[in-house]
Structures are given as structure tokens and as C-alpha cells.
Amino acid sequence: MAALPTVTDVALAAGVSRQTVSNVMNSPGIVRADTRERVEAAIAQLGYRPHASARRLRTRRSSTIGIRLDPMIDGISGSVLDRFLHALTEQADKRGLRVLLFTATSPEDEITQLQRLNDGADVDGFVLTSTFAGDPRTKWLIENGISFVTFGRPWGSNDMDDPQHLWVDVDGWAGLHQATRAAQEAGARRVGYIGWPSPSGTGEDRRRGWRDAMLERGDVSEDDLAALEVVTVDGVAEGTAAMQQLRRTVGILDAVLCASDSLALGAMIANPDRVPVTGYDNTPIAAAIGLSSVDQSVEEVAAGVLDLLTGEFNGRVHGSPESLEPRHRMVKPRLVLREFAAIPMDESA
Amino acid sequence: MAALPTVTDVALAAGVSRQTVSNVMNSPGIVRADTRERVEAAIAQLGYRPHASARRLRTRRSSTIGIRLDPMIDGISGSVLDRFLHALTEQADKRGLRVLLFTATSPEDEITQLQRLNDGADVDGFVLTSTFAGDPRTKWLIENGISFVTFGRPWGSNDMDDPQHLWVDVDGWAGLHQATRAAQEAGARRVGYIGWPSPSGTGEDRRRGWRDAMLERGDVSEDDLAALEVVTVDGVAEGTAAMQQLRRTVGILDAVLCASDSLALGAMIANPDRVPVTGYDNTPIAAAIGLSSVDQSVEEVAAGVLDLLTGEFNGRVHGSPESLEPRHRMVKPRLVLREFAAIPMDESA
DNA sequence: GGAATCTATTTGATCGATCAAATAGTTTCT
DNA sequence: AGAAACTATTTGATCGATCAAATAGATTCC
């Protein structure tokens, strides 16, 4: 196998200098048209590909973004992050970026990994998922001036107006507001909600979407609302228990919304009256079972993340403080309505 | 921010030469103990990290493996590959390797991507998933002498004895054989099987596991067996239909095995008699619903893939033809038995 | 004692690209 | 016509590491 051609080989073949070849690839505008064509022909003819590492060494940029592959959680909700990863990889590809994976066992370990990848010039920036209030990772990245964007707003102080970093998030409030509206428009009045305990910013956001839509309607009292809500940690069994509790306290329900598909799946199991149940995340399980769900449109999130990472801010907020460019993007989720075709367990074939 | 320290900085601080620093990192054995300690101290003190691209440029190896992120299939079975990806990333990390993702729209496009990553020295080798008989990708990789290992045996001619490339696969036959045995030991005689149409090597492998176990038992005739089998493409709805058909033709079933969790989930839906159903892949959905399933132990597959990729063959078969090292690894799957706790749809709370 | 051998460390060259500055070649302006 | 301003292209240096070969220092052997 012949050695791979280098810029010098191409330059020789095209009768120009190395730098001109480099210019054709990186700033084609400054090369005269006929020269450019000649060089391009030589590139094609020799099958030349730039050596990525050599380029990185010189330019000090890698065109690669790092993302931590979270440990599998319960596997149902976890698939949202997998879908996001797919979308991110696809979108990154379109922009000539690569995605490098890494794992970590704890936030501290993750910081070590971030440092390793950054210092080794392996990546230009990071995408962080599953951020939480007071996340040590974002703090560290900011302090070290490293580019990054989070999927998830910085829950805490002044998220929106003066963010410490760039972020993209899905408007859970809007998702549940829309889902509640849809249920109401289908005739439901007693719309239950199974959600997560309060320290969760995400959970609180979704819960308020439901509450606000219910209160706007004006046909339920605060007391009714309290009865229509069950708080529980995430999980299928927990969803079943919550549903049973709701049915016990409320009696007849017109619809139930859940903070996740795991809970919704659980709820479906204790649902002999076939009350419409809506989940969150539009996971494969929702599609398989025929469960309405709020879809996070990970494609839009991925696009937003990359826009912020490669855009004017270049993944850093403290750089250009005067800019009017948005420093975050809020993605509207999409409600996917389904008939639960798959559920009739009691009818025989 | 001060510029990152380089080998030269470390050398200066430790009072040795660049190369000695390099040796401490790459062949510590040849450096005298006290010198090594001095250098290590300097490295720690300066927080030195080798510049990955510079090293790659010189050594012509990237310590990175490429893997294509398959487009989402139905999402249920697709999660096996996601789990594999998680496992691969973790195992790679332990061996100092990185995982780079890419996407492709077709096998041809994928070859273009393989070439790009290889020529750009971005990766040392590839992991291929979802291979099929006559796969153009493996052919291309072999022709170009590029390191790779496949997850999935090369269905076709002489898989086992004279493989054209290195591979790791899960023994689907053993998985279904074991599942069938388990059902039989629990008292089942009429064990149905819902599988995939025949061009699928994987499907045929699993099917034979069931058939062989049934025939070994010796209490069913060939005719019985034919009636106990339904062939269908993958999917939840298809599983439901297949289950209905089985119940129609066989009447009373003692157990049902399926070629996938998607089919098993579907089968569960048309299962008022609560016949034990076993799926394949042990996806989150199986865990959530309480479905027995055959677990592919992706961790073992990932470890095997990396062993072959970094081992004696270095991801290439044609290199050392005399070696007695195994050229493939067959992983035994593990049967996960579950009680389907979650299914009682008809009982109210 | 001096050549031969081995060990530990150093020096110069190199991987393949791009940056920064220098050089031709053109056009514009007075 | 000749200086100034631009355009297109080339040359030398450099990014940070490792390779290959050279050097010094310690040991062994006859």
C-alpha cells in the first residue's frame, strides 16, 4: 500500500506550493479560480485527505466535540439521551464535526476526563447533559474557559436573563400545557398529574404547565388540583402505584398526564377504565404501546447545541458580552397523540 | 491562561531531556527509577498532559476506534446497540482508547466515511455492527487492510473455521436452547416460537436453538413443531398477530419464545391466559413489563471486540496467518427469568 | 589495561499540516 | 513613468510529540 499523499504531493502534482493547496481547502476565496480547479483536480486524482492530527496540531482545534455517555439509568427514559446522541452525531456530521464519547463514574471523575480531553486537544468543546443545580462541571468549565453548551437549562438563579453559560432546553411547561389543553379539548375536566418530587427543576417545570393550564380553564379549585396530583419518584411500578392512588382519591378521572413515559407505562397498567394517559419523552415504549407522549424533538436540541457551540460565542459566554445573539434556545416540544391500540389485554383472539 | 506545558517544559523542570520524559510515559522500564520519579513529580507538578494530536501525528496511531451510530430502528431492539455502545465506551476507556462516532445513510456512504476517518488518521480501527451476508463494508475494509472487528458473525460460507475477518457474536442458538430448556423444566411441553423470516442468519440461529431443544426432548413430532412456529417480521403489532395465530392453531400453549422483545411485547398483549412469554435482548421494556428475556451481555461482547482489535491480530486477519489465537469469540447469552408482575390489566385497584 | 558490551540519557530529524511574513505580479493613482 | 496598493502565490518556521541514531557512563571480559 502506497503511503498516503500529503499536501506536498498534491502541490507537486498541481504545480503549486503547499500553502496554495492548504488555501484551496481552508480559504478557497483567496485562490484564483483556475488555480483552484487545478488543485482540486489533483486532490481528486490522488485521493488526498488531510491528516486530521497534523492539522489539529497546527491549528489547535480538533473539530471534535466531546460528550459523556451517561450510564444507563432505567433504560426507558435513558433512551432520550440516546436519541439525542444520534441526532447530535448526525447534525455534527453535517457541519464537519466529530463526536467523541467518554464515560465517567462521578462528577469529579468526569471533570478529570474533561480536563484530559481538553488538555490533550482532543476536543474543541463539550456538550453536557443531565445538568443539575450547582453542577460542579459547569463551574469548572467556566473557570477554565472551556467551550461548552448544556442540554438543560442551569436551574437556579437567573436562568434566562444572565446565564453563566450557553444552553438549550425543552420547554417542559409548554409541553404539559399543550397536553393538558389537548385533554381538555377532548372533553376532559378531571385531568390528573403524576409527577416527580420537588427538588427537580425539570419536574417542577412540567408540573406548572399542567397546573397553569388547569387554572386557566377555571373549572377546578385549588383543592381539586391538589387531589389530582400525585408525587413520586420515577419508575414503572411507581407509576402503577400512583395511578391506583389517583383512582382511589379522585374516583373518576378523565385523563392522566405523567412526567415520564416510565410513569405513564406504569399508569396504563392500573387503568382498567382506559383513561387516556399521556407520557413524556415519546420513547419507543410509548410508540409500541400506543401511548400519547410529549416529544422533545432532540433534532432541534442537537441543532441548537451545535449552533451555540460553533456560533458567535463559540461555546463561551464571557467572550463577547456585548453581543445580542441569544445565549440559549428553548425548544418547543411536540405532543404526539396516539390511540392505545395495543392495550386490550382482556379480549381473546 | 498560561499555555499548556509541553514535554520540553517537563524536561526542563526535571532536569532531563525531552526524550527521557517521553520514555517515562511510553516505556518506563528503560528509565532509571530515581530519574523516573523525578520526571513523574515534574509531570504532576506542572499538570502536564501529552498533546494527543502531536503524538498521533508522530506515531501514526490515534488510540481511537470508530463506530457507526446506526439510525434508530424501531427503538426497542435498537437499544441493544445503544447498550453495546455504552459498554464499548466504558471498556475502551479502561484500555486508554477513545470512541469516535459517525453516521452514514447507506452502506456506500458508510464506506466513504470509513475512508475519511481512516485516511485522516482519526481512528486506528473500526467496530462494525449490523453486518449482513455479502456486506460491502467488510469487503472494502479487508481489501484496504484496515483494522476492524464486527459484532455479528459473517453469515455465509465458513464462518467459524476460516473467517475473513475477526468477529464477536452472541450464541443465539444457545440462548434459545436454554430458554426452551427452562420452559420445559418448568413443565411446559407445547412451547411456541415466534421468529423472523428465513433470510436472517440471526433469526435462523435462534430458531434452531428452539427446534433442537424441542427435538431433544422427544415429546413432540415434526408436525407439532411446525404448528408451534409462526414466522413474521419484527414489530409489536406483528407479535400480537402471531400470538393470536398461535392460539388459534395450537389451542393451549404452555410457553412462547420470541426472537425479539418487540415480538414478545406484542405477544404479551394477546395473552389472556398468561402463558409465560420469553423475549430476546433483555431490553428495558422487558424489565419494565416483567418479561423473561435472553440477555446478550453486551459487556462481554465489547470486551471481546476490543481484545481482538488490540490483540495479536490487531484487527486484521491476513497479518499473522499462523497464529493459533482465536479469531472470533462466541459469547454465551444469559437467560433472565422474570415474573410478569406488571401485566394484570383487568384487575382494578 | 583496553576493547567490548550494556545501560541510561541526549540530540537531531521528522510526522503533515498551517501560520506569518516575504515575494512576485497586477492594477491604480498622481 | 514611478510610487502605492492590491492580489496571488511561495518560503521558512512551527505546533508537540516520538523515532533513530549518537553519546556518555558503568561493567564485564580476556
mmCIF file with all atom_site columns, C-alpha atoms in Angstrom, chain A residues 112-239:
data_model
loop_
_atom_site.group_PDB
_atom_site.id
_atom_site.type_symbol
_atom_site.label_atom_id
_atom_site.label_alt_id
_atom_site.label_comp_id
_atom_site.label_asym_id
_atom_site.label_entity_id
_atom_site.label_seq_id
_atom_site.pdbx_PDB_ins_code
_atom_site.Cartn_x
_atom_site.Cartn_y
_atom_site.Cartn_z
_atom_site.occupancy
_atom_site.B_iso_or_equiv
_atom_site.pdbx_formal_charge
_atom_site.auth_seq_id
_atom_site.auth_comp_id
_atom_site.auth_asym_id
_atom_site.auth_atom_id
_atom_site.pdbx_PDB_model_num
ATOM 1   C CA . THR A 1 112 ? -10.845 14.674 35.232 1.00 0.00 ? 112 THR A CA 1
ATOM 2   C CA . GLN A 1 113 ? -11.987 13.359 31.893 1.00 0.00 ? 113 GLN A CA 1
ATOM 3   C CA . LEU A 1 114 ? -12.988 16.787 30.668 1.00 0.00 ? 114 LEU A CA 1
ATOM 4   C CA . GLN A 1 115 ? -9.551  18.012 31.552 1.00 0.00 ? 115 GLN A CA 1
ATOM 5   C CA . ARG A 1 116 ? -7.825  15.154 29.852 1.00 0.00 ? 116 ARG A CA 1
ATOM 6   C CA . LEU A 1 117 ? -9.716  15.600 26.629 1.00 0.00 ? 117 LEU A CA 1
ATOM 7   C CA . ASN A 1 118 ? -9.313  19.329 26.688 1.00 0.00 ? 118 ASN A CA 1
ATOM 8   C CA . ASP A 1 119 ? -5.614  19.395 27.516 1.00 0.00 ? 119 ASP A CA 1
ATOM 9   C CA . GLY A 1 120 ? -4.886  16.717 25.008 1.00 0.00 ? 120 GLY A CA 1
ATOM 10  C CA . ALA A 1 121 ? -6.569  18.919 22.391 1.00 0.00 ? 121 ALA A CA 1
ATOM 11  C CA . ASP A 1 122 ? -8.843  16.040 21.603 1.00 0.00 ? 122 ASP A CA 1
ATOM 12  C CA . VAL A 1 123 ? -11.915 18.190 21.537 1.00 0.00 ? 123 VAL A CA 1
ATOM 13  C CA . ASP A 1 124 ? -12.852 21.799 20.926 1.00 0.00 ? 124 ASP A CA 1
ATOM 14  C CA . GLY A 1 125 ? -15.741 21.769 23.294 1.00 0.00 ? 125 GLY A CA 1
ATOM 15  C CA . PHE A 1 126 ? -18.216 19.732 25.209 1.00 0.00 ? 126 PHE A CA 1
ATOM 16  C CA . VAL A 1 127 ? -21.876 19.015 25.316 1.00 0.00 ? 127 VAL A CA 1
ATOM 17  C CA . LEU A 1 128 ? -23.163 18.409 28.807 1.00 0.00 ? 128 LEU A CA 1
ATOM 18  C CA . THR A 1 129 ? -26.335 16.542 29.547 1.00 0.00 ? 129 THR A CA 1
ATOM 19  C CA . SER A 1 130 ? -28.164 15.855 32.758 1.00 0.00 ? 130 SER A CA 1
ATOM 20  C CA . THR A 1 131 ? -27.040 19.047 34.419 1.00 0.00 ? 131 THR A CA 1
ATOM 21  C CA . PHE A 1 132 ? -28.358 19.933 37.836 1.00 0.00 ? 132 PHE A CA 1
ATOM 22  C CA . ALA A 1 133 ? -28.430 22.907 40.147 1.00 0.00 ? 133 ALA A CA 1
ATOM 23  C CA . GLY A 1 134 ? -24.957 23.684 41.436 1.00 0.00 ? 134 GLY A CA 1
ATOM 24  C CA . ASP A 1 135 ? -23.347 21.341 38.943 1.00 0.00 ? 135 ASP A CA 1
ATOM 25  C CA . PRO A 1 136 ? -19.591 21.280 39.609 1.00 0.00 ? 136 PRO A CA 1
ATOM 26  C CA . ARG A 1 137 ? -18.895 20.510 35.982 1.00 0.00 ? 137 ARG A CA 1
ATOM 27  C CA . THR A 1 138 ? -20.258 23.760 34.582 1.00 0.00 ? 138 THR A CA 1
ATOM 28  C CA . LYS A 1 139 ? -18.436 25.708 37.252 1.00 0.00 ? 139 LYS A CA 1
ATOM 29  C CA . TRP A 1 140 ? -15.157 24.042 36.387 1.00 0.00 ? 140 TRP A CA 1
ATOM 30  C CA . LEU A 1 141 ? -15.610 24.515 32.662 1.00 0.00 ? 141 LEU A CA 1
ATOM 31  C CA . ILE A 1 142 ? -16.392 28.197 33.076 1.00 0.00 ? 142 ILE A CA 1
ATOM 32  C CA . GLU A 1 143 ? -13.398 28.745 35.328 1.00 0.00 ? 143 GLU A CA 1
ATOM 33  C CA . ASN A 1 144 ? -11.138 27.124 32.798 1.00 0.00 ? 144 ASN A CA 1
ATOM 34  C CA . GLY A 1 145 ? -12.589 28.965 29.850 1.00 0.00 ? 145 GLY A CA 1
ATOM 35  C CA . ILE A 1 146 ? -13.541 25.831 28.017 1.00 0.00 ? 146 ILE A CA 1
ATOM 36  C CA . SER A 1 147 ? -16.252 25.837 25.362 1.00 0.00 ? 147 SER A CA 1
ATOM 37  C CA . PHE A 1 148 ? -19.405 24.004 26.189 1.00 0.00 ? 148 PHE A CA 1
ATOM 38  C CA . VAL A 1 149 ? -23.152 24.020 25.844 1.00 0.00 ? 149 VAL A CA 1
ATOM 39  C CA . THR A 1 150 ? -25.569 22.190 28.066 1.00 0.00 ? 150 THR A CA 1
ATOM 40  C CA . PHE A 1 151 ? -28.687 20.315 27.167 1.00 0.00 ? 151 PHE A CA 1
ATOM 41  C CA . GLY A 1 152 ? -30.736 21.503 30.090 1.00 0.00 ? 152 GLY A CA 1
ATOM 42  C CA . ARG A 1 153 ? -31.033 24.987 31.495 1.00 0.00 ? 153 ARG A CA 1
ATOM 43  C CA . PRO A 1 154 ? -28.986 25.977 34.524 1.00 0.00 ? 154 PRO A CA 1
ATOM 44  C CA . TRP A 1 155 ? -31.690 25.514 37.084 1.00 0.00 ? 155 TRP A CA 1
ATOM 45  C CA . GLY A 1 156 ? -31.160 28.082 39.712 1.00 0.00 ? 156 GLY A CA 1
ATOM 46  C CA . SER A 1 157 ? -30.756 31.813 39.924 1.00 0.00 ? 157 SER A CA 1
ATOM 47  C CA . ASN A 1 158 ? -31.282 33.762 36.740 1.00 0.00 ? 158 ASN A CA 1
ATOM 48  C CA . ASP A 1 159 ? -31.511 31.112 34.082 1.00 0.00 ? 159 ASP A CA 1
ATOM 49  C CA . MET A 1 160 ? -32.900 33.197 31.332 1.00 0.00 ? 160 MET A CA 1
ATOM 50  C CA . ASP A 1 161 ? -31.556 36.686 31.542 1.00 0.00 ? 161 ASP A CA 1
ATOM 51  C CA . ASP A 1 162 ? -27.973 36.420 32.611 1.00 0.00 ? 162 ASP A CA 1
ATOM 52  C CA . PRO A 1 163 ? -26.851 32.884 32.052 1.00 0.00 ? 163 PRO A CA 1
ATOM 53  C CA . GLN A 1 164 ? -23.380 31.885 33.029 1.00 0.00 ? 164 GLN A CA 1
ATOM 54  C CA . HIS A 1 165 ? -23.199 29.582 30.101 1.00 0.00 ? 165 HIS A CA 1
ATOM 55  C CA . LEU A 1 166 ? -24.918 28.640 26.870 1.00 0.00 ? 166 LEU A CA 1
ATOM 56  C CA . TRP A 1 167 ? -27.720 26.153 26.964 1.00 0.00 ? 167 TRP A CA 1
ATOM 57  C CA . VAL A 1 168 ? -30.543 24.571 25.052 1.00 0.00 ? 168 VAL A CA 1
ATOM 58  C CA . ASP A 1 169 ? -33.550 23.138 26.721 1.00 0.00 ? 169 ASP A CA 1
ATOM 59  C CA . VAL A 1 170 ? -37.001 21.856 26.016 1.00 0.00 ? 170 VAL A CA 1
ATOM 60  C CA . ASP A 1 171 ? -39.921 23.819 27.329 1.00 0.00 ? 171 ASP A CA 1
ATOM 61  C CA . GLY A 1 172 ? -41.492 21.273 29.609 1.00 0.00 ? 172 GLY A CA 1
ATOM 62  C CA . TRP A 1 173 ? -44.030 23.814 30.760 1.00 0.00 ? 173 TRP A CA 1
ATOM 63  C CA . ALA A 1 174 ? -45.270 24.267 27.210 1.00 0.00 ? 174 ALA A CA 1
ATOM 64  C CA . GLY A 1 175 ? -45.301 20.515 26.673 1.00 0.00 ? 175 GLY A CA 1
ATOM 65  C CA . LEU A 1 176 ? -47.566 19.834 29.599 1.00 0.00 ? 176 LEU A CA 1
ATOM 66  C CA . HIS A 1 177 ? -49.615 22.922 28.987 1.00 0.00 ? 177 HIS A CA 1
ATOM 67  C CA . GLN A 1 178 ? -50.326 21.711 25.491 1.00 0.00 ? 178 GLN A CA 1
ATOM 68  C CA . ALA A 1 179 ? -51.034 18.172 26.654 1.00 0.00 ? 179 ALA A CA 1
ATOM 69  C CA . THR A 1 180 ? -53.460 19.465 29.256 1.00 0.00 ? 180 THR A CA 1
ATOM 70  C CA . ARG A 1 181 ? -55.162 21.664 26.693 1.00 0.00 ? 181 ARG A CA 1
ATOM 71  C CA . ALA A 1 182 ? -55.492 18.763 24.309 1.00 0.00 ? 182 ALA A CA 1
ATOM 72  C CA . ALA A 1 183 ? -57.106 16.651 27.005 1.00 0.00 ? 183 ALA A CA 1
ATOM 73  C CA . GLN A 1 184 ? -59.486 19.455 27.918 1.00 0.00 ? 184 GLN A CA 1
ATOM 74  C CA . GLU A 1 185 ? -60.444 19.999 24.315 1.00 0.00 ? 185 GLU A CA 1
ATOM 75  C CA . ALA A 1 186 ? -61.238 16.302 24.082 1.00 0.00 ? 186 ALA A CA 1
ATOM 76  C CA . GLY A 1 187 ? -63.725 16.875 26.882 1.00 0.00 ? 187 GLY A CA 1
ATOM 77  C CA . ALA A 1 188 ? -61.689 16.066 29.962 1.00 0.00 ? 188 ALA A CA 1
ATOM 78  C CA . ARG A 1 189 ? -62.197 18.070 33.129 1.00 0.00 ? 189 ARG A CA 1
ATOM 79  C CA . ARG A 1 190 ? -60.523 15.965 35.807 1.00 0.00 ? 190 ARG A CA 1
ATOM 80  C CA . VAL A 1 191 ? -57.012 15.737 34.421 1.00 0.00 ? 191 VAL A CA 1
ATOM 81  C CA . GLY A 1 192 ? -54.667 14.020 36.858 1.00 0.00 ? 192 GLY A CA 1
ATOM 82  C CA . TYR A 1 193 ? -50.954 14.541 37.043 1.00 0.00 ? 193 TYR A CA 1
ATOM 83  C CA . ILE A 1 194 ? -48.281 12.121 38.191 1.00 0.00 ? 194 ILE A CA 1
ATOM 84  C CA . GLY A 1 195 ? -45.030 13.971 38.708 1.00 0.00 ? 195 GLY A CA 1
ATOM 85  C CA . TRP A 1 196 ? -41.685 13.997 40.407 1.00 0.00 ? 196 TRP A CA 1
ATOM 86  C CA . PRO A 1 197 ? -40.787 15.298 43.870 1.00 0.00 ? 197 PRO A CA 1
ATOM 87  C CA . SER A 1 198 ? -39.929 18.951 44.020 1.00 0.00 ? 198 SER A CA 1
ATOM 88  C CA . PRO A 1 199 ? -36.162 19.363 44.055 1.00 0.00 ? 199 PRO A CA 1
ATOM 89  C CA . SER A 1 200 ? -36.283 18.546 40.350 1.00 0.00 ? 200 SER A CA 1
ATOM 90  C CA . GLY A 1 201 ? -36.307 21.697 38.234 1.00 0.00 ? 201 GLY A CA 1
ATOM 91  C CA . THR A 1 202 ? -37.485 19.735 35.239 1.00 0.00 ? 202 THR A CA 1
ATOM 92  C CA . GLY A 1 203 ? -40.273 18.148 37.213 1.00 0.00 ? 203 GLY A CA 1
ATOM 93  C CA . GLU A 1 204 ? -41.440 21.444 38.632 1.00 0.00 ? 204 GLU A CA 1
ATOM 94  C CA . ASP A 1 205 ? -41.438 22.967 35.161 1.00 0.00 ? 205 ASP A CA 1
ATOM 95  C CA . ARG A 1 206 ? -43.664 20.265 33.761 1.00 0.00 ? 206 ARG A CA 1
ATOM 96  C CA . ARG A 1 207 ? -45.938 20.322 36.760 1.00 0.00 ? 207 ARG A CA 1
ATOM 97  C CA . ARG A 1 208 ? -46.542 24.020 36.352 1.00 0.00 ? 208 ARG A CA 1
ATOM 98  C CA . GLY A 1 209 ? -47.506 23.512 32.719 1.00 0.00 ? 209 GLY A CA 1
ATOM 99  C CA . TRP A 1 210 ? -50.291 21.257 33.872 1.00 0.00 ? 210 TRP A CA 1
ATOM 100 C CA . ARG A 1 211 ? -51.325 23.453 36.825 1.00 0.00 ? 211 ARG A CA 1
ATOM 101 C CA . ASP A 1 212 ? -51.379 26.636 34.791 1.00 0.00 ? 212 ASP A CA 1
ATOM 102 C CA . ALA A 1 213 ? -53.487 25.087 32.054 1.00 0.00 ? 213 ALA A CA 1
ATOM 103 C CA . MET A 1 214 ? -55.897 23.723 34.659 1.00 0.00 ? 214 MET A CA 1
ATOM 104 C CA . LEU A 1 215 ? -56.212 27.045 36.444 1.00 0.00 ? 215 LEU A CA 1
ATOM 105 C CA . GLU A 1 216 ? -56.644 28.956 33.186 1.00 0.00 ? 216 GLU A CA 1
ATOM 106 C CA . ARG A 1 217 ? -59.621 26.791 32.428 1.00 0.00 ? 217 ARG A CA 1
ATOM 107 C CA . GLY A 1 218 ? -61.117 27.902 35.696 1.00 0.00 ? 218 GLY A CA 1
ATOM 108 C CA . ASP A 1 219 ? -63.335 24.905 36.334 1.00 0.00 ? 219 ASP A CA 1
ATOM 109 C CA . VAL A 1 220 ? -61.312 23.295 39.110 1.00 0.00 ? 220 VAL A CA 1
ATOM 110 C CA . SER A 1 221 ? -60.488 24.630 42.518 1.00 0.00 ? 221 SER A CA 1
ATOM 111 C CA . GLU A 1 222 ? -57.121 24.582 44.209 1.00 0.00 ? 222 GLU A CA 1
ATOM 112 C CA . ASP A 1 223 ? -58.371 21.724 46.356 1.00 0.00 ? 223 ASP A CA 1
ATOM 113 C CA . ASP A 1 224 ? -59.415 19.733 43.333 1.00 0.00 ? 224 ASP A CA 1
ATOM 114 C CA . LEU A 1 225 ? -55.993 20.300 41.864 1.00 0.00 ? 225 LEU A CA 1
ATOM 115 C CA . ALA A 1 226 ? -54.234 19.054 44.939 1.00 0.00 ? 226 ALA A CA 1
ATOM 116 C CA . ALA A 1 227 ? -56.270 15.857 44.818 1.00 0.00 ? 227 ALA A CA 1
ATOM 117 C CA . LEU A 1 228 ? -55.495 15.375 41.147 1.00 0.00 ? 228 LEU A CA 1
ATOM 118 C CA . GLU A 1 229 ? -51.777 15.335 41.732 1.00 0.00 ? 229 GLU A CA 1
ATOM 119 C CA . VAL A 1 230 ? -49.527 12.529 42.901 1.00 0.00 ? 230 VAL A CA 1
ATOM 120 C CA . VAL A 1 231 ? -45.836 12.979 43.534 1.00 0.00 ? 231 VAL A CA 1
ATOM 121 C CA . THR A 1 232 ? -43.497 10.028 43.206 1.00 0.00 ? 232 THR A CA 1
ATOM 122 C CA . VAL A 1 233 ? -40.042 9.119  42.044 1.00 0.00 ? 233 VAL A CA 1
ATOM 123 C CA . ASP A 1 234 ? -39.636 7.828  38.527 1.00 0.00 ? 234 ASP A CA 1
ATOM 124 C CA . GLY A 1 235 ? -40.317 4.213  37.644 1.00 0.00 ? 235 GLY A CA 1
ATOM 125 C CA . VAL A 1 236 ? -42.877 1.867  36.204 1.00 0.00 ? 236 VAL A CA 1
ATOM 126 C CA . ALA A 1 237 ? -44.005 0.352  39.488 1.00 0.00 ? 237 ALA A CA 1
ATOM 127 C CA . GLU A 1 238 ? -44.237 3.828  40.987 1.00 0.00 ? 238 GLU A CA 1
ATOM 128 C CA . GLY A 1 239 ? -46.483 4.872  38.098 1.00 0.00 ? 239 GLY A CA 1
#
